[in-house]
Amino acid sequence: VTFPYGQPQLDVAKIPYMGYTKGKGTPTKYYRALTAKFIKQNGVWYLNMSVDVDEPTLVTIRGNGTIGIDLNAQFLAVTEVDRFGNVVHSFIVPFRGYHVTSEQTKQSVSEALKVIVQYALEKQKPIVCEELHFQKKKQQLKECTKKQATVLSGFAYSLYKQLLEAKCKKAGVELVKINPAYTSQMGHHKYMKRYGLSSHESAAMVIARKAMRFVKTEKVPTRHIIKGKKEKIVLKSRLAQWKDIMKQWKQYTNKKKTYLLYK
């Protein structure tokens, strides 16, 4: 019997290895256990086989740099940085996240992640993503349009997380998870204009840089502190600084924000 998927792992399980049974000194041949399961559907019998497989060794090196992923409703923004934290390349990988069945969503997200994992293998760099918590992510819906909020609220974040972890593990790509606090805002204020990135690609850059451990939190550009005493705000912790500046910027429209960021 030959299986279209997983046959190499089954072939490895057939190769014996020498071991010793507890309490006995005679070497014995051992094999990995294969579990067979017969399933009948629509009058047809199917045979499923399962076997334990070895985890591949990591082929990525953090010293080469990292690749950050920013999750959005209909696409994944990807930014690669070098070992100094500078942008090397950025791109968008689209997927179908709504107006499709759950199986179609799963297939589409899987194909998108496959592209990114393969890219990480070629560059030998770890993948960095946000440690997503759905409750926290829902809070961001207030900042989105009605259409975006509908898409985001219905998107299966757990599906994205499971698929990414499984694909990285299978390919031997290290997956690093970071704190998602203010990644989008840091990207907007620090890197969007400087490198000519989109708002999502700049967020992916911040995500990639956080795994490099240069600093725990990006420094706030003091010129973007519009109200209040700058000296007082700068004395606070960096997360507190970003919290203050975000309170200030909430009162501006998107058009005004864009003007202030690019002037």
GROMACS .gro file of C-alpha atoms in nm:
model
  263
    1VAL     CA    1   0.000   0.000   0.000
    2THR     CA    2   0.137   0.339  -0.099
    3PHE     CA    3   0.000   0.660   0.050
    4PRO     CA    4   0.000   0.989  -0.144
    5TYR     CA    5   0.094   1.179   0.171
    6GLY     CA    6   0.335   1.077   0.447
    7GLN     CA    7   0.480   0.772   0.274
    8PRO     CA    8   0.846   0.867   0.355
    9GLN     CA    9   0.763   0.873   0.727
   10LEU     CA   10   0.602   0.531   0.699
   11ASP     CA   11   0.908   0.397   0.517
   12VAL     CA   12   1.133   0.519   0.799
   13ALA     CA   13   0.912   0.340   1.052
   14LYS     CA   14   0.980   0.009   0.874
   15ILE     CA   15   1.356   0.037   0.934
   16PRO     CA   16   1.449  -0.153   1.254
   17TYR     CA   17   1.689  -0.027   1.517
   18MET     CA   18   1.874  -0.227   1.780
   19GLY     CA   19   1.781  -0.183   2.144
   20TYR     CA   20   1.775  -0.359   2.476
   21THR     CA   21   1.473  -0.470   2.674
   22LYS     CA   22   1.484  -0.375   3.041
   23GLY     CA   23   1.626  -0.660   3.243
   24LYS     CA   24   1.767  -0.842   2.939
   25GLY     CA   25   2.115  -0.813   2.792
   26THR     CA   26   2.034  -0.949   2.448
   27PRO     CA   27   1.996  -0.684   2.176
   28THR     CA   28   1.660  -0.689   2.001
   29LYS     CA   29   1.522  -0.533   1.685
   30TYR     CA   30   1.265  -0.262   1.746
   31TYR     CA   31   1.026  -0.087   1.508
   32ARG     CA   32   0.811   0.221   1.540
   33ALA     CA   33   0.446   0.148   1.603
   34LEU     CA   34   0.202   0.201   1.318
   35THR     CA   35  -0.163   0.263   1.395
   36ALA     CA   36  -0.422   0.169   1.133
   37LYS     CA   37  -0.773   0.305   1.124
   38PHE     CA   38  -1.044   0.192   0.882
   39ILE     CA   39  -1.317   0.446   0.805
   40LYS     CA   40  -1.630   0.386   0.597
   41GLN     CA   41  -1.781   0.687   0.422
   42ASN     CA   42  -2.052   0.679   0.155
   43GLY     CA   43  -2.008   0.306   0.109
   44VAL     CA   44  -1.630   0.334   0.056
   45TRP     CA   45  -1.362   0.212   0.296
   46TYR     CA   46  -1.062   0.434   0.370
   47LEU     CA   47  -0.739   0.332   0.543
   48ASN     CA   48  -0.564   0.592   0.763
   49MET     CA   49  -0.217   0.525   0.906
   50SER     CA   50  -0.045   0.723   1.180
   51VAL     CA   51   0.312   0.706   1.311
   52ASP     CA   52   0.538   0.915   1.534
   53VAL     CA   53   0.796   1.117   1.339
   54ASP     CA   54   1.113   1.295   1.444
   55GLU     CA   55   1.111   1.671   1.462
   56PRO     CA   56   1.349   1.821   1.205
   57THR     CA   57   1.647   2.014   1.337
   58LEU     CA   58   1.632   2.393   1.311
   59VAL     CA   59   1.789   2.526   0.994
   60THR     CA   60   1.735   2.895   1.075
   61ILE     CA   61   1.979   3.121   1.259
   62ARG     CA   62   1.876   3.434   1.450
   63GLY     CA   63   2.216   3.587   1.374
   64ASN     CA   64   2.112   3.616   1.009
   65GLY     CA   65   1.818   3.843   1.094
   66THR     CA   66   1.445   3.770   1.122
   67ILE     CA   67   1.123   3.775   0.919
   68GLY     CA   68   0.820   3.944   1.076
   69ILE     CA   69   0.456   3.869   0.993
   70ASP     CA   70   0.167   4.109   1.053
   71LEU     CA   71  -0.173   3.936   1.037
   72ASN     CA   72  -0.459   4.117   0.866
   73ALA     CA   73  -0.808   4.024   0.755
   74GLN     CA   74  -0.726   3.939   0.393
   75PHE     CA   75  -0.348   3.926   0.372
   76LEU     CA   76  -0.022   3.873   0.559
   77ALA     CA   77   0.233   4.156   0.556
   78VAL     CA   78   0.590   4.023   0.564
   79THR     CA   79   0.909   4.219   0.630
   80GLU     CA   80   1.261   4.074   0.639
   81VAL     CA   81   1.535   4.250   0.838
   82ASP     CA   82   1.907   4.183   0.855
   83ARG     CA   83   2.110   4.119   1.171
   84PHE     CA   84   2.125   4.494   1.236
   85GLY     CA   85   1.746   4.534   1.219
   86ASN     CA   86   1.742   4.711   0.880
   87VAL     CA   87   1.487   4.632   0.611
   88VAL     CA   88   1.599   4.385   0.344
   89HIS     CA   89   1.271   4.306   0.170
   90SER     CA   90   0.896   4.335   0.228
   91PHE     CA   91   0.594   4.191   0.049
   92ILE     CA   92   0.225   4.103   0.084
   93VAL     CA   93   0.079   3.751   0.070
   94PRO     CA   94  -0.301   3.760   0.014
   95PHE     CA   95  -0.551   3.497   0.125
   96ARG     CA   96  -0.928   3.457   0.125
   97GLY     CA   97  -1.051   3.528   0.475
   98TYR     CA   98  -1.424   3.587   0.427
   99HIS     CA   99  -1.720   3.519   0.197
  100VAL     CA  100  -1.586   3.162   0.169
  101THR     CA  101  -1.638   2.837   0.359
  102SER     CA  102  -1.421   2.746   0.658
  103GLU     CA  103  -1.243   2.481   0.451
  104GLN     CA  104  -1.165   2.734   0.178
  105THR     CA  105  -1.031   2.976   0.439
  106LYS     CA  106  -0.812   2.704   0.588
  107GLN     CA  107  -0.674   2.609   0.246
  108SER     CA  108  -0.611   2.971   0.150
  109VAL     CA  109  -0.433   3.058   0.478
  110SER     CA  110  -0.231   2.736   0.453
  111GLU     CA  111  -0.109   2.825   0.104
  112ALA     CA  112  -0.017   3.178   0.215
  113LEU     CA  113   0.183   3.050   0.513
  114LYS     CA  114   0.352   2.792   0.291
  115VAL     CA  115   0.496   3.075   0.080
  116ILE     CA  116   0.634   3.253   0.388
  117VAL     CA  117   0.784   2.940   0.547
  118GLN     CA  118   0.954   2.852   0.218
  119TYR     CA  119   1.095   3.206   0.203
  120ALA     CA  120   1.228   3.168   0.559
  121LEU     CA  121   1.396   2.840   0.461
  122GLU     CA  122   1.569   3.007   0.166
  123LYS     CA  123   1.691   3.296   0.383
  124GLN     CA  124   1.763   3.072   0.686
  125LYS     CA  125   1.595   3.323   0.914
  126PRO     CA  126   1.340   3.263   1.195
  127ILE     CA  127   0.980   3.377   1.159
  128VAL     CA  128   0.845   3.623   1.415
  129CYS     CA  129   0.475   3.671   1.490
  130GLU     CA  130   0.263   3.838   1.753
  131GLU     CA  131   0.146   3.636   2.052
  132LEU     CA  132  -0.219   3.679   1.959
  133HIS     CA  133  -0.496   3.698   2.216
  134PHE     CA  134  -0.841   3.726   2.060
  135GLN     CA  135  -0.981   3.942   2.338
  136LYS     CA  136  -0.701   4.197   2.292
  137LYS     CA  137  -0.732   4.181   1.915
  138LYS     CA  138  -1.104   4.260   1.941
  139GLN     CA  139  -1.018   4.590   2.108
  140GLN     CA  140  -0.851   4.700   1.784
  141LEU     CA  141  -1.184   4.672   1.600
  142LYS     CA  142  -1.278   5.019   1.728
  143GLU     CA  143  -0.999   5.164   1.513
  144CYS     CA  144  -1.120   4.988   1.195
  145THR     CA  145  -1.390   5.068   0.944
  146LYS     CA  146  -1.721   4.882   0.969
  147LYS     CA  147  -1.622   4.648   0.684
  148GLN     CA  148  -1.279   4.574   0.835
  149ALA     CA  149  -1.432   4.511   1.177
  150THR     CA  150  -1.677   4.259   1.030
  151VAL     CA  151  -1.394   4.073   0.859
  152LEU     CA  152  -1.162   4.073   1.160
  153SER     CA  153  -1.428   3.964   1.409
  154GLY     CA  154  -1.512   3.661   1.196
  155PHE     CA  155  -1.155   3.555   1.123
  156ALA     CA  156  -1.024   3.238   1.289
  157TYR     CA  157  -0.711   3.354   1.470
  158SER     CA  158  -0.664   3.010   1.626
  159LEU     CA  159  -0.650   2.860   1.274
  160TYR     CA  160  -0.370   3.097   1.173
  161LYS     CA  161  -0.174   3.019   1.488
  162GLN     CA  162  -0.210   2.642   1.456
  163LEU     CA  163  -0.115   2.634   1.089
  164LEU     CA  164   0.188   2.860   1.137
  165GLU     CA  165   0.320   2.658   1.431
  166ALA     CA  166   0.270   2.328   1.248
  167LYS     CA  167   0.437   2.443   0.926
  168CYS     CA  168   0.737   2.595   1.106
  169LYS     CA  169   0.782   2.284   1.318
  170LYS     CA  170   0.765   2.055   1.016
  171ALA     CA  171   1.011   2.263   0.811
  172GLY     CA  172   1.264   2.320   1.090
  173VAL     CA  173   1.200   2.696   1.100
  174GLU     CA  174   1.219   2.864   1.440
  175LEU     CA  175   0.902   3.052   1.536
  176VAL     CA  176   0.945   3.342   1.777
  177LYS     CA  177   0.644   3.504   1.945
  178ILE     CA  178   0.658   3.860   2.074
  179ASN     CA  179   0.439   4.100   2.271
  180PRO     CA  180   0.202   4.270   2.022
  181ALA     CA  181   0.175   4.595   2.221
  182TYR     CA  182   0.187   4.903   1.995
  183THR     CA  183   0.357   4.725   1.702
  184SER     CA  184   0.137   4.905   1.445
  185GLN     CA  185   0.184   5.245   1.608
  186MET     CA  186   0.562   5.202   1.631
  187GLY     CA  187   0.575   5.111   1.264
  188HIS     CA  188   0.366   5.414   1.164
  189HIS     CA  189   0.573   5.663   1.360
  190LYS     CA  190   0.922   5.529   1.299
  191TYR     CA  191   0.956   5.326   0.978
  192MET     CA  192   0.667   5.387   0.737
  193LYS     CA  193   0.806   5.714   0.600
  194ARG     CA  194   1.175   5.630   0.645
  195TYR     CA  195   1.165   5.309   0.437
  196GLY     CA  196   0.861   5.379   0.219
  197LEU     CA  197   0.668   5.086   0.367
  198SER     CA  198   0.294   5.040   0.397
  199SER     CA  199   0.143   5.065   0.745
  200HIS     CA  200   0.121   4.685   0.767
  201GLU     CA  201   0.472   4.622   0.636
  202SER     CA  202   0.612   4.872   0.886
  203ALA     CA  203   0.426   4.687   1.165
  204ALA     CA  204   0.584   4.363   1.042
  205MET     CA  205   0.923   4.532   1.062
  206VAL     CA  206   0.867   4.621   1.428
  207ILE     CA  207   0.760   4.262   1.495
  208ALA     CA  208   1.080   4.134   1.331
  209ARG     CA  209   1.298   4.380   1.524
  210LYS     CA  210   1.143   4.289   1.860
  211ALA     CA  211   1.283   3.937   1.829
  212MET     CA  212   1.633   4.081   1.769
  213ARG     CA  213   1.645   4.200   2.131
  214PHE     CA  214   1.801   4.536   2.050
  215VAL     CA  215   1.562   4.697   2.297
  216LYS     CA  216   1.243   4.570   2.449
  217THR     CA  217   1.044   4.862   2.311
  218GLU     CA  218   1.112   5.108   2.028
  219LYS     CA  219   1.194   5.465   2.128
  220VAL     CA  220   0.921   5.725   2.075
  221PRO     CA  221   1.014   6.004   1.827
  222THR     CA  222   0.992   6.311   2.050
  223ARG     CA  223   0.886   6.531   1.755
  224HIS     CA  224   0.559   6.334   1.744
  225ILE     CA  225   0.469   6.428   2.102
  226ILE     CA  226   0.225   6.707   2.022
  227LYS     CA  227   0.075   6.798   2.358
  228GLY     CA  228   0.201   6.810   2.714
  229LYS     CA  229   0.554   6.858   2.840
  230LYS     CA  230   0.790   6.645   2.633
  231GLU     CA  231   1.044   6.631   2.915
  232LYS     CA  232   0.785   6.479   3.150
  233ILE     CA  233   0.670   6.218   2.898
  234VAL     CA  234   1.026   6.117   2.801
  235LEU     CA  235   1.104   6.032   3.165
  236LYS     CA  236   0.838   5.760   3.163
  237SER     CA  237   0.893   5.399   3.055
  238ARG     CA  238   0.883   5.348   2.680
  239LEU     CA  239   0.551   5.162   2.687
  240ALA     CA  240   0.403   5.446   2.893
  241GLN     CA  241   0.538   5.694   2.638
  242TRP     CA  242   0.363   5.510   2.353
  243LYS     CA  243   0.045   5.497   2.560
  244ASP     CA  244   0.055   5.875   2.607
  245ILE     CA  245   0.126   5.952   2.244
  246MET     CA  246  -0.156   5.723   2.131
  247LYS     CA  247  -0.400   5.911   2.355
  248GLN     CA  248  -0.294   6.232   2.183
  249TRP     CA  249  -0.327   6.093   1.831
  250LYS     CA  250  -0.672   5.942   1.881
  251GLN     CA  251  -0.830   6.285   1.848
  252TYR     CA  252  -0.698   6.329   1.492
  253THR     CA  253  -0.854   6.203   1.171
  254ASN     CA  254  -0.663   5.963   0.946
  255LYS     CA  255  -0.598   6.247   0.702
  256LYS     CA  256  -0.453   6.464   0.977
  257LYS     CA  257  -0.241   6.176   1.110
  258THR     CA  258  -0.098   6.113   0.763
  259TYR     CA  259  -0.012   6.481   0.727
  260LEU     CA  260   0.165   6.492   1.065
  261LEU     CA  261   0.360   6.172   0.994
  262TYR     CA  262   0.481   6.281   0.652
  263LYS     CA  263   0.530   6.657   0.696
   0.00000   0.00000   0.00000
